[in-house]
Amino acid sequence: MTVGTLFNIGNAKSKGFEQHDEGTIPFVTNGFRNNGIVGFVDPLPMERVIKEQAICISTFCEATVHEPPFLPRGNGGSGLIILVPKTGMTREEMYYYAAQVNKQSWRFSFGRMVINERIACLELQPFKGVSTTLSIEKLVPEMKQRKNVSISKMAKKSITDICNIERKYAPYMNEIDELDSGTPYVTTTEVDNGVSIHCNEKPNFKSNSVTVSLDGICGTTFFQFQDYIAGEKTAVVTLKEKYNPYLLLYIAALIRMMSWRYHYGRKLSIGRLEELSLKLPVEEDGNIDFDAIEKIVKNSYGWEIVDAHLSKTYN
């Protein structure tokens, strides 16, 4: 059987993520990071919001499964292709067929991108039932009940009024010996908290700081819990005033949220980073509302994991 026999094949219809106001509908783009979701938007008129479970496929054959409603990226010449089952499918079947599509991504490249006709002919093996006791639901952490955090006022503040931003040079990774443990070497990678290897080199940055990628996926931020090494493609952000992990984590999240502004043709730099304005909760006198920021951070998804590491370095 083929993709075309199992699914109705359509194209996404939407504008770019940055052209939307913040909302509640997941905006899906290409890639596997965060299952392709870059944020939540308020859809514009005439855009195609998908209201049934579907598989999104990028031009490079990256397939992700999504629950309705969601808005897939449709602008430009490489919008997503949407697969909607012709008949009812279980969640397990959807993930099964998405995995089969991903296993055949080698068939596509920059010179031979995925198009409707090509994906329709892709051969699939029929689903014969779940052969494992693994539950998809159990893979997803249970979302904690979020508390309402009262914020009376917000104001923009220059990042340079709050933070120090610096960059240093370090030995290239191919010049040092990799170890199973030791000093973390932070690069522009998007995984493992930005750490590519461990080595026996002397750290050039202290812990309790935020690393910002100036290359690769520009604007990727990580909070560093250990002393580490970082090179010229990584900026390091620290607070000018008294160390406050909640404020630093909040700022890291804001920088990452603005990373869509930068790409291969317009990379993030120290200068551009220093131009950022941060929208922060403030008190009536205009000073930063540290209590509100702490509550927001502690109310965020994954806080328990961060807190387990943070408690070792901050009391």
PDB file of C-alpha atoms in Angstrom:
ATOM      1  CA  MET A   1       0.000   0.000   0.000  1.00  0.00           C
ATOM      2  CA  THR A   2       1.025   3.618  -0.425  1.00  0.00           C
ATOM      3  CA  VAL A   3       0.594   6.895   1.430  1.00  0.00           C
ATOM      4  CA  GLY A   4      -1.988   7.879  -1.169  1.00  0.00           C
ATOM      5  CA  THR A   5      -4.189   4.866  -0.446  1.00  0.00           C
ATOM      6  CA  LEU A   6      -4.340   5.604   3.295  1.00  0.00           C
ATOM      7  CA  PHE A   7      -4.334   9.390   3.471  1.00  0.00           C
ATOM      8  CA  ASN A   8      -5.879  12.428   1.849  1.00  0.00           C
ATOM      9  CA  ILE A   9      -2.936  14.629   0.890  1.00  0.00           C
ATOM     10  CA  GLY A  10      -3.165  18.394   1.135  1.00  0.00           C
ATOM     11  CA  ASN A  11      -1.043  21.491   1.584  1.00  0.00           C
ATOM     12  CA  ALA A  12      -0.751  23.894   4.465  1.00  0.00           C
ATOM     13  CA  LYS A  13      -2.060  27.412   3.997  1.00  0.00           C
ATOM     14  CA  SER A  14      -0.729  30.065   6.365  1.00  0.00           C
ATOM     15  CA  LYS A  15       1.607  33.014   6.697  1.00  0.00           C
ATOM     16  CA  GLY A  16       4.886  32.996   8.618  1.00  0.00           C
ATOM     17  CA  PHE A  17       4.942  32.508  12.376  1.00  0.00           C
ATOM     18  CA  GLU A  18       6.222  36.028  13.051  1.00  0.00           C
ATOM     19  CA  GLN A  19       3.213  37.563  11.278  1.00  0.00           C
ATOM     20  CA  HIS A  20       0.801  36.251  13.920  1.00  0.00           C
ATOM     21  CA  ASP A  21      -0.276  37.553  17.291  1.00  0.00           C
ATOM     22  CA  GLU A  22       0.206  35.294  20.278  1.00  0.00           C
ATOM     23  CA  GLY A  23      -2.708  32.899  20.734  1.00  0.00           C
ATOM     24  CA  THR A  24      -3.693  29.357  21.657  1.00  0.00           C
ATOM     25  CA  ILE A  25      -3.317  27.402  18.396  1.00  0.00           C
ATOM     26  CA  PRO A  26      -0.017  25.482  17.932  1.00  0.00           C
ATOM     27  CA  PHE A  27       1.954  26.708  14.906  1.00  0.00           C
ATOM     28  CA  VAL A  28       3.762  23.769  13.291  1.00  0.00           C
ATOM     29  CA  THR A  29       6.839  24.125  11.104  1.00  0.00           C
ATOM     30  CA  ASN A  30       9.407  21.708   9.688  1.00  0.00           C
ATOM     31  CA  GLY A  31      11.806  19.698  11.844  1.00  0.00           C
ATOM     32  CA  PHE A  32      11.543  17.527  14.934  1.00  0.00           C
ATOM     33  CA  ARG A  33      12.422  20.083  17.611  1.00  0.00           C
ATOM     34  CA  ASN A  34       9.439  20.344  19.989  1.00  0.00           C
ATOM     35  CA  ASN A  35       7.579  18.139  17.499  1.00  0.00           C
ATOM     36  CA  GLY A  36       7.754  21.010  15.017  1.00  0.00           C
ATOM     37  CA  ILE A  37       5.825  23.445  17.224  1.00  0.00           C
ATOM     38  CA  VAL A  38       7.463  26.884  17.378  1.00  0.00           C
ATOM     39  CA  GLY A  39       4.770  28.674  19.363  1.00  0.00           C
ATOM     40  CA  PHE A  40       1.070  29.378  19.792  1.00  0.00           C
ATOM     41  CA  VAL A  41      -0.732  31.858  17.580  1.00  0.00           C
ATOM     42  CA  ASP A  42      -4.030  33.503  16.755  1.00  0.00           C
ATOM     43  CA  PRO A  43      -4.800  32.320  13.181  1.00  0.00           C
ATOM     44  CA  LEU A  44      -5.402  34.890  10.473  1.00  0.00           C
ATOM     45  CA  PRO A  45      -8.429  34.931   8.140  1.00  0.00           C
ATOM     46  CA  MET A  46      -8.221  32.493   5.207  1.00  0.00           C
ATOM     47  CA  GLU A  47      -5.566  30.345   6.893  1.00  0.00           C
ATOM     48  CA  ARG A  48      -6.136  26.595   7.057  1.00  0.00           C
ATOM     49  CA  VAL A  49      -6.407  25.413  10.649  1.00  0.00           C
ATOM     50  CA  ILE A  50      -6.335  21.604  10.760  1.00  0.00           C
ATOM     51  CA  LYS A  51      -9.211  20.308  12.875  1.00  0.00           C
ATOM     52  CA  GLU A  52      -8.449  16.584  12.824  1.00  0.00           C
ATOM     53  CA  GLN A  53      -5.508  14.393  13.757  1.00  0.00           C
ATOM     54  CA  ALA A  54      -2.941  14.515  10.962  1.00  0.00           C
ATOM     55  CA  ILE A  55       0.672  13.955   9.955  1.00  0.00           C
ATOM     56  CA  CYS A  56       2.761  16.947   8.857  1.00  0.00           C
ATOM     57  CA  ILE A  57       5.599  16.304   6.403  1.00  0.00           C
ATOM     58  CA  SER A  58       8.321  18.812   5.533  1.00  0.00           C
ATOM     59  CA  THR A  59      10.029  19.120   2.158  1.00  0.00           C
ATOM     60  CA  PHE A  60      12.906  17.034   3.572  1.00  0.00           C
ATOM     61  CA  CYS A  61      10.551  14.256   4.726  1.00  0.00           C
ATOM     62  CA  GLU A  62      10.367  15.039   8.436  1.00  0.00           C
ATOM     63  CA  ALA A  63       7.052  13.572   9.601  1.00  0.00           C
ATOM     64  CA  THR A  64       5.380  14.572  12.873  1.00  0.00           C
ATOM     65  CA  VAL A  65       1.963  13.647  14.286  1.00  0.00           C
ATOM     66  CA  HIS A  66      -0.319  16.395  15.596  1.00  0.00           C
ATOM     67  CA  GLU A  67      -3.562  16.631  17.522  1.00  0.00           C
ATOM     68  CA  PRO A  68      -6.216  19.152  16.444  1.00  0.00           C
ATOM     69  CA  PRO A  69      -6.492  22.031  16.217  1.00  0.00           C
ATOM     70  CA  PHE A  70      -3.159  23.239  14.835  1.00  0.00           C
ATOM     71  CA  LEU A  71      -1.868  25.587  12.145  1.00  0.00           C
ATOM     72  CA  PRO A  72       0.833  24.184   9.818  1.00  0.00           C
ATOM     73  CA  ARG A  73       3.323  26.473   8.084  1.00  0.00           C
ATOM     74  CA  GLY A  74       2.284  27.116   4.508  1.00  0.00           C
ATOM     75  CA  ASN A  75       4.177  30.210   3.395  1.00  0.00           C
ATOM     76  CA  GLY A  76       7.053  30.187   0.917  1.00  0.00           C
ATOM     77  CA  GLY A  77       7.981  27.388  -1.439  1.00  0.00           C
ATOM     78  CA  SER A  78       8.475  24.753   1.228  1.00  0.00           C
ATOM     79  CA  GLY A  79       5.212  24.638   3.156  1.00  0.00           C
ATOM     80  CA  LEU A  80       4.175  21.494   4.960  1.00  0.00           C
ATOM     81  CA  ILE A  81       2.240  18.648   3.376  1.00  0.00           C
ATOM     82  CA  ILE A  82      -0.690  17.408   5.473  1.00  0.00           C
ATOM     83  CA  LEU A  83      -1.792  13.762   5.619  1.00  0.00           C
ATOM     84  CA  VAL A  84      -5.320  13.189   6.934  1.00  0.00           C
ATOM     85  CA  PRO A  85      -6.488   9.546   7.269  1.00  0.00           C
ATOM     86  CA  LYS A  86      -9.191   8.516   4.799  1.00  0.00           C
ATOM     87  CA  THR A  87     -10.685   6.262   7.469  1.00  0.00           C
ATOM     88  CA  GLY A  88     -10.446   6.288  11.248  1.00  0.00           C
ATOM     89  CA  MET A  89      -6.988   5.547  12.674  1.00  0.00           C
ATOM     90  CA  THR A  90      -5.774   5.014  16.206  1.00  0.00           C
ATOM     91  CA  ARG A  91      -2.978   7.144  17.587  1.00  0.00           C
ATOM     92  CA  GLU A  92      -0.687   4.106  17.406  1.00  0.00           C
ATOM     93  CA  GLU A  93      -1.409   3.740  13.686  1.00  0.00           C
ATOM     94  CA  MET A  94      -0.625   7.409  13.067  1.00  0.00           C
ATOM     95  CA  TYR A  95       2.753   7.155  14.802  1.00  0.00           C
ATOM     96  CA  TYR A  96       3.450   3.863  13.034  1.00  0.00           C
ATOM     97  CA  TYR A  97       2.961   5.353   9.575  1.00  0.00           C
ATOM     98  CA  ALA A  98       4.801   8.577  10.466  1.00  0.00           C
ATOM     99  CA  ALA A  99       7.785   6.470  11.551  1.00  0.00           C
ATOM    100  CA  GLN A 100       7.721   4.619   8.224  1.00  0.00           C
ATOM    101  CA  VAL A 101       7.776   7.920   6.353  1.00  0.00           C
ATOM    102  CA  ASN A 102      10.740   9.116   8.435  1.00  0.00           C
ATOM    103  CA  LYS A 103      12.677   5.920   7.709  1.00  0.00           C
ATOM    104  CA  GLN A 104      12.493   6.774   4.009  1.00  0.00           C
ATOM    105  CA  SER A 105      13.728  10.363   4.319  1.00  0.00           C
ATOM    106  CA  TRP A 106      16.956   9.315   2.546  1.00  0.00           C
ATOM    107  CA  ARG A 107      14.955   9.348  -0.692  1.00  0.00           C
ATOM    108  CA  PHE A 108      14.657  13.145  -0.550  1.00  0.00           C
ATOM    109  CA  SER A 109      17.142  16.016  -0.632  1.00  0.00           C
ATOM    110  CA  PHE A 110      17.497  19.686  -1.539  1.00  0.00           C
ATOM    111  CA  GLY A 111      17.461  18.704  -5.205  1.00  0.00           C
ATOM    112  CA  ARG A 112      14.570  16.257  -4.765  1.00  0.00           C
ATOM    113  CA  MET A 113      12.208  17.645  -2.159  1.00  0.00           C
ATOM    114  CA  VAL A 114       8.967  16.093  -0.997  1.00  0.00           C
ATOM    115  CA  ILE A 115       5.969  17.057  -3.131  1.00  0.00           C
ATOM    116  CA  ASN A 116       2.430  15.700  -3.091  1.00  0.00           C
ATOM    117  CA  GLU A 117       2.944  13.344  -6.015  1.00  0.00           C
ATOM    118  CA  ARG A 118       6.150  11.862  -4.589  1.00  0.00           C
ATOM    119  CA  ILE A 119       4.796  11.308  -1.098  1.00  0.00           C
ATOM    120  CA  ALA A 120       1.613   9.748  -2.480  1.00  0.00           C
ATOM    121  CA  CYS A 121       3.648   6.959  -4.093  1.00  0.00           C
ATOM    122  CA  LEU A 122       5.694   6.167  -0.983  1.00  0.00           C
ATOM    123  CA  GLU A 123       5.268   2.500  -0.033  1.00  0.00           C
ATOM    124  CA  LEU A 124       4.097   1.645   3.502  1.00  0.00           C
ATOM    125  CA  GLN A 125       3.833  -1.628   5.370  1.00  0.00           C
ATOM    126  CA  PRO A 126       0.344  -2.280   6.797  1.00  0.00           C
ATOM    127  CA  PHE A 127      -0.273  -1.839  10.507  1.00  0.00           C
ATOM    128  CA  LYS A 128      -0.693  -5.205  12.231  1.00  0.00           C
ATOM    129  CA  GLY A 129      -1.337  -4.080  15.761  1.00  0.00           C
ATOM    130  CA  VAL A 130       0.855  -2.977  18.632  1.00  0.00           C
ATOM    131  CA  SER A 131       3.601  -5.519  19.352  1.00  0.00           C
ATOM    132  CA  THR A 132       4.804  -3.863  22.542  1.00  0.00           C
ATOM    133  CA  THR A 133       3.373  -2.933  25.905  1.00  0.00           C
ATOM    134  CA  LEU A 134       4.785   0.583  25.549  1.00  0.00           C
ATOM    135  CA  SER A 135       2.094   3.223  26.004  1.00  0.00           C
ATOM    136  CA  ILE A 136       2.422   6.478  24.103  1.00  0.00           C
ATOM    137  CA  GLU A 137       0.503   8.268  26.860  1.00  0.00           C
ATOM    138  CA  LYS A 138       3.085   7.162  29.425  1.00  0.00           C
ATOM    139  CA  LEU A 139       5.891   8.729  27.385  1.00  0.00           C
ATOM    140  CA  VAL A 140       4.376  12.185  27.828  1.00  0.00           C
ATOM    141  CA  PRO A 141       4.876  13.709  31.296  1.00  0.00           C
ATOM    142  CA  GLU A 142       1.682  14.626  33.073  1.00  0.00           C
ATOM    143  CA  MET A 143       1.110  18.361  32.975  1.00  0.00           C
ATOM    144  CA  LYS A 144       0.820  19.893  36.417  1.00  0.00           C
ATOM    145  CA  GLN A 145      -2.041  22.215  37.202  1.00  0.00           C
ATOM    146  CA  ARG A 146      -0.799  25.723  36.532  1.00  0.00           C
ATOM    147  CA  LYS A 147      -1.494  28.499  38.991  1.00  0.00           C
ATOM    148  CA  ASN A 148      -2.633  31.962  38.029  1.00  0.00           C
ATOM    149  CA  VAL A 149       0.169  34.478  38.490  1.00  0.00           C
ATOM    150  CA  SER A 150      -0.977  38.051  38.953  1.00  0.00           C
ATOM    151  CA  ILE A 151       1.058  40.557  36.932  1.00  0.00           C
ATOM    152  CA  SER A 152      -0.010  44.149  37.369  1.00  0.00           C
ATOM    153  CA  LYS A 153       2.338  45.814  34.907  1.00  0.00           C
ATOM    154  CA  MET A 154       4.865  44.993  32.167  1.00  0.00           C
ATOM    155  CA  ALA A 155       7.648  47.183  30.810  1.00  0.00           C
ATOM    156  CA  LYS A 156      10.461  46.885  28.283  1.00  0.00           C
ATOM    157  CA  LYS A 157      14.009  47.101  29.542  1.00  0.00           C
ATOM    158  CA  SER A 158      17.265  46.976  27.607  1.00  0.00           C
ATOM    159  CA  ILE A 159      19.140  43.734  28.121  1.00  0.00           C
ATOM    160  CA  THR A 160      22.368  45.696  28.630  1.00  0.00           C
ATOM    161  CA  ASP A 161      20.838  47.477  31.638  1.00  0.00           C
ATOM    162  CA  ILE A 162      20.373  44.128  33.354  1.00  0.00           C
ATOM    163  CA  CYS A 163      22.990  41.773  31.938  1.00  0.00           C
ATOM    164  CA  ASN A 164      26.635  41.467  31.024  1.00  0.00           C
ATOM    165  CA  ILE A 165      27.181  39.854  27.624  1.00  0.00           C
ATOM    166  CA  GLU A 166      30.561  38.468  26.642  1.00  0.00           C
ATOM    167  CA  ARG A 167      32.276  36.063  24.309  1.00  0.00           C
ATOM    168  CA  LYS A 168      35.653  34.359  24.545  1.00  0.00           C
ATOM    169  CA  TYR A 169      37.885  32.251  22.357  1.00  0.00           C
ATOM    170  CA  ALA A 170      38.597  28.644  23.239  1.00  0.00           C
ATOM    171  CA  PRO A 171      40.537  25.738  21.703  1.00  0.00           C
ATOM    172  CA  TYR A 172      38.626  24.039  18.897  1.00  0.00           C
ATOM    173  CA  MET A 173      37.088  20.699  19.803  1.00  0.00           C
ATOM    174  CA  ASN A 174      39.315  18.812  17.379  1.00  0.00           C
ATOM    175  CA  GLU A 175      42.351  20.145  19.250  1.00  0.00           C
ATOM    176  CA  ILE A 176      41.446  18.660  22.636  1.00  0.00           C
ATOM    177  CA  ASP A 177      40.916  15.173  24.007  1.00  0.00           C
ATOM    178  CA  GLU A 178      37.363  14.071  24.699  1.00  0.00           C
ATOM    179  CA  LEU A 179      36.678  12.456  28.083  1.00  0.00           C
ATOM    180  CA  ASP A 180      33.728  10.651  29.637  1.00  0.00           C
ATOM    181  CA  SER A 181      33.581  13.371  32.288  1.00  0.00           C
ATOM    182  CA  GLY A 182      35.289  16.659  33.045  1.00  0.00           C
ATOM    183  CA  THR A 183      34.764  20.230  31.889  1.00  0.00           C
ATOM    184  CA  PRO A 184      31.660  20.639  29.672  1.00  0.00           C
ATOM    185  CA  TYR A 185      32.381  22.172  26.257  1.00  0.00           C
ATOM    186  CA  VAL A 186      29.340  24.223  25.214  1.00  0.00           C
ATOM    187  CA  THR A 187      28.798  24.747  21.480  1.00  0.00           C
ATOM    188  CA  THR A 188      25.891  25.660  19.205  1.00  0.00           C
ATOM    189  CA  THR A 189      24.279  22.236  19.472  1.00  0.00           C
ATOM    190  CA  GLU A 190      20.564  22.217  20.341  1.00  0.00           C
ATOM    191  CA  VAL A 191      20.687  19.151  22.599  1.00  0.00           C
ATOM    192  CA  ASP A 192      22.257  18.039  25.907  1.00  0.00           C
ATOM    193  CA  ASN A 193      22.063  21.559  27.352  1.00  0.00           C
ATOM    194  CA  GLY A 194      24.412  22.764  24.616  1.00  0.00           C
ATOM    195  CA  VAL A 195      27.246  20.456  25.714  1.00  0.00           C
ATOM    196  CA  SER A 196      29.008  18.637  22.850  1.00  0.00           C
ATOM    197  CA  ILE A 197      31.846  16.948  24.761  1.00  0.00           C
ATOM    198  CA  HIS A 198      33.645  16.843  28.118  1.00  0.00           C
ATOM    199  CA  CYS A 199      37.382  17.476  28.375  1.00  0.00           C
ATOM    200  CA  ASN A 200      40.233  18.218  30.800  1.00  0.00           C
ATOM    201  CA  GLU A 201      40.639  21.861  29.741  1.00  0.00           C
ATOM    202  CA  LYS A 202      40.315  24.704  32.244  1.00  0.00           C
ATOM    203  CA  PRO A 203      36.846  26.355  32.177  1.00  0.00           C
ATOM    204  CA  ASN A 204      36.661  29.887  30.817  1.00  0.00           C
ATOM    205  CA  PHE A 205      33.159  30.625  32.152  1.00  0.00           C
ATOM    206  CA  LYS A 206      31.523  30.161  35.527  1.00  0.00           C
ATOM    207  CA  SER A 207      28.335  28.255  36.272  1.00  0.00           C
ATOM    208  CA  ASN A 208      24.966  29.942  36.854  1.00  0.00           C
ATOM    209  CA  SER A 209      25.066  31.743  33.527  1.00  0.00           C
ATOM    210  CA  VAL A 210      23.181  31.462  30.240  1.00  0.00           C
ATOM    211  CA  THR A 211      24.748  30.468  26.919  1.00  0.00           C
ATOM    212  CA  VAL A 212      23.314  31.864  23.682  1.00  0.00           C
ATOM    213  CA  SER A 213      24.097  30.331  20.296  1.00  0.00           C
ATOM    214  CA  LEU A 214      25.384  32.825  17.712  1.00  0.00           C
ATOM    215  CA  ASP A 215      25.455  30.209  14.943  1.00  0.00           C
ATOM    216  CA  GLY A 216      23.460  27.156  13.915  1.00  0.00           C
ATOM    217  CA  ILE A 217      19.996  27.703  15.394  1.00  0.00           C
ATOM    218  CA  CYS A 218      20.769  31.253  16.509  1.00  0.00           C
ATOM    219  CA  GLY A 219      19.305  32.288  19.840  1.00  0.00           C
ATOM    220  CA  THR A 220      19.223  28.813  21.369  1.00  0.00           C
ATOM    221  CA  THR A 221      19.702  29.353  25.103  1.00  0.00           C
ATOM    222  CA  PHE A 222      20.747  27.078  27.962  1.00  0.00           C
ATOM    223  CA  PHE A 223      21.268  27.665  31.684  1.00  0.00           C
ATOM    224  CA  GLN A 224      24.644  26.237  32.722  1.00  0.00           C
ATOM    225  CA  PHE A 225      24.903  24.560  36.128  1.00  0.00           C
ATOM    226  CA  GLN A 226      28.666  23.836  35.960  1.00  0.00           C
ATOM    227  CA  ASP A 227      31.800  25.790  35.083  1.00  0.00           C
ATOM    228  CA  TYR A 228      32.378  25.257  31.365  1.00  0.00           C
ATOM    229  CA  ILE A 229      34.198  26.161  28.151  1.00  0.00           C
ATOM    230  CA  ALA A 230      32.537  28.133  25.348  1.00  0.00           C
ATOM    231  CA  GLY A 231      34.047  29.499  22.144  1.00  0.00           C
ATOM    232  CA  GLU A 232      33.520  32.478  19.870  1.00  0.00           C
ATOM    233  CA  LYS A 233      30.197  31.217  18.472  1.00  0.00           C
ATOM    234  CA  THR A 234      28.580  31.295  21.909  1.00  0.00           C
ATOM    235  CA  ALA A 235      27.620  34.387  23.899  1.00  0.00           C
ATOM    236  CA  VAL A 236      27.401  34.192  27.688  1.00  0.00           C
ATOM    237  CA  VAL A 237      24.858  36.205  29.659  1.00  0.00           C
ATOM    238  CA  THR A 238      25.180  36.994  33.375  1.00  0.00           C
ATOM    239  CA  LEU A 239      23.389  39.434  35.664  1.00  0.00           C
ATOM    240  CA  LYS A 240      24.987  42.765  36.561  1.00  0.00           C
ATOM    241  CA  GLU A 241      23.321  42.874  39.953  1.00  0.00           C
ATOM    242  CA  LYS A 242      22.841  40.166  42.588  1.00  0.00           C
ATOM    243  CA  TYR A 243      22.545  36.655  41.142  1.00  0.00           C
ATOM    244  CA  ASN A 244      18.913  35.621  40.731  1.00  0.00           C
ATOM    245  CA  PRO A 245      18.370  32.287  38.947  1.00  0.00           C
ATOM    246  CA  TYR A 246      14.686  32.969  38.296  1.00  0.00           C
ATOM    247  CA  LEU A 247      15.411  36.243  36.501  1.00  0.00           C
ATOM    248  CA  LEU A 248      18.204  34.625  34.496  1.00  0.00           C
ATOM    249  CA  LEU A 249      15.982  31.701  33.463  1.00  0.00           C
ATOM    250  CA  TYR A 250      13.219  34.147  32.522  1.00  0.00           C
ATOM    251  CA  ILE A 251      15.628  36.174  30.378  1.00  0.00           C
ATOM    252  CA  ALA A 252      16.903  32.985  28.724  1.00  0.00           C
ATOM    253  CA  ALA A 253      13.333  32.093  27.762  1.00  0.00           C
ATOM    254  CA  LEU A 254      12.724  35.570  26.320  1.00  0.00           C
ATOM    255  CA  ILE A 255      15.883  35.393  24.192  1.00  0.00           C
ATOM    256  CA  ARG A 256      14.892  31.983  22.867  1.00  0.00           C
ATOM    257  CA  MET A 257      11.394  33.259  22.042  1.00  0.00           C
ATOM    258  CA  MET A 258      12.986  35.966  19.857  1.00  0.00           C
ATOM    259  CA  SER A 259      15.307  33.537  18.059  1.00  0.00           C
ATOM    260  CA  TRP A 260      12.981  33.467  15.014  1.00  0.00           C
ATOM    261  CA  ARG A 261      14.488  36.824  14.035  1.00  0.00           C
ATOM    262  CA  TYR A 262      17.815  35.219  13.162  1.00  0.00           C
ATOM    263  CA  HIS A 263      18.914  32.669  10.573  1.00  0.00           C
ATOM    264  CA  TYR A 264      21.850  31.697   8.363  1.00  0.00           C
ATOM    265  CA  GLY A 265      21.617  34.924   6.352  1.00  0.00           C
ATOM    266  CA  ARG A 266      21.088  37.104   9.423  1.00  0.00           C
ATOM    267  CA  LYS A 267      22.991  35.527  12.264  1.00  0.00           C
ATOM    268  CA  LEU A 268      22.765  36.636  15.850  1.00  0.00           C
ATOM    269  CA  SER A 269      25.790  38.612  17.027  1.00  0.00           C
ATOM    270  CA  ILE A 270      26.941  40.277  20.228  1.00  0.00           C
ATOM    271  CA  GLY A 271      25.821  43.609  18.779  1.00  0.00           C
ATOM    272  CA  ARG A 272      22.347  42.337  17.895  1.00  0.00           C
ATOM    273  CA  LEU A 273      22.049  40.624  21.250  1.00  0.00           C
ATOM    274  CA  GLU A 274      22.863  43.902  22.992  1.00  0.00           C
ATOM    275  CA  GLU A 275      20.051  45.614  21.072  1.00  0.00           C
ATOM    276  CA  LEU A 276      17.346  43.364  22.535  1.00  0.00           C
ATOM    277  CA  SER A 277      14.587  44.777  24.710  1.00  0.00           C
ATOM    278  CA  LEU A 278      13.106  42.468  27.329  1.00  0.00           C
ATOM    279  CA  LYS A 279       9.469  42.709  28.384  1.00  0.00           C
ATOM    280  CA  LEU A 280       9.494  42.131  32.150  1.00  0.00           C
ATOM    281  CA  PRO A 281       6.954  42.272  34.994  1.00  0.00           C
ATOM    282  CA  VAL A 282       7.508  45.459  36.977  1.00  0.00           C
ATOM    283  CA  GLU A 283       6.182  47.010  40.156  1.00  0.00           C
ATOM    284  CA  GLU A 284       4.319  50.306  40.253  1.00  0.00           C
ATOM    285  CA  ASP A 285       7.592  52.214  40.646  1.00  0.00           C
ATOM    286  CA  GLY A 286       8.988  50.615  37.480  1.00  0.00           C
ATOM    287  CA  ASN A 287      11.441  48.299  39.217  1.00  0.00           C
ATOM    288  CA  ILE A 288      11.573  44.646  38.190  1.00  0.00           C
ATOM    289  CA  ASP A 289       8.983  42.511  40.005  1.00  0.00           C
ATOM    290  CA  PHE A 290      11.252  39.679  41.137  1.00  0.00           C
ATOM    291  CA  ASP A 291       8.485  37.916  43.078  1.00  0.00           C
ATOM    292  CA  ALA A 292       6.264  37.685  39.997  1.00  0.00           C
ATOM    293  CA  ILE A 293       9.145  36.386  37.876  1.00  0.00           C
ATOM    294  CA  GLU A 294       9.970  33.720  40.461  1.00  0.00           C
ATOM    295  CA  LYS A 295       6.332  32.574  40.507  1.00  0.00           C
ATOM    296  CA  ILE A 296       6.189  32.443  36.690  1.00  0.00           C
ATOM    297  CA  VAL A 297       9.372  30.364  36.467  1.00  0.00           C
ATOM    298  CA  LYS A 298       8.277  27.953  39.199  1.00  0.00           C
ATOM    299  CA  ASN A 299       4.910  27.610  37.456  1.00  0.00           C
ATOM    300  CA  SER A 300       6.524  26.590  34.155  1.00  0.00           C
ATOM    301  CA  TYR A 301       6.563  23.148  32.600  1.00  0.00           C
ATOM    302  CA  GLY A 302       9.635  21.146  33.614  1.00  0.00           C
ATOM    303  CA  TRP A 303      10.452  23.282  36.655  1.00  0.00           C
ATOM    304  CA  GLU A 304      10.887  20.231  38.905  1.00  0.00           C
ATOM    305  CA  ILE A 305      13.727  18.971  36.703  1.00  0.00           C
ATOM    306  CA  VAL A 306      15.466  22.352  36.659  1.00  0.00           C
ATOM    307  CA  ASP A 307      14.983  22.793  40.399  1.00  0.00           C
ATOM    308  CA  ALA A 308      16.723  19.494  41.121  1.00  0.00           C
ATOM    309  CA  HIS A 309      19.880  20.854  39.472  1.00  0.00           C
ATOM    310  CA  LEU A 310      19.448  24.408  40.697  1.00  0.00           C
ATOM    311  CA  SER A 311      19.151  23.424  44.356  1.00  0.00           C
ATOM    312  CA  LYS A 312      22.734  22.164  44.240  1.00  0.00           C
ATOM    313  CA  THR A 313      24.076  25.635  43.424  1.00  0.00           C
ATOM    314  CA  TYR A 314      21.528  28.072  44.845  1.00  0.00           C
ATOM    315  CA  ASN A 315      19.899  28.331  48.263  1.00  0.00           C
TER     316      ASN A 315
END
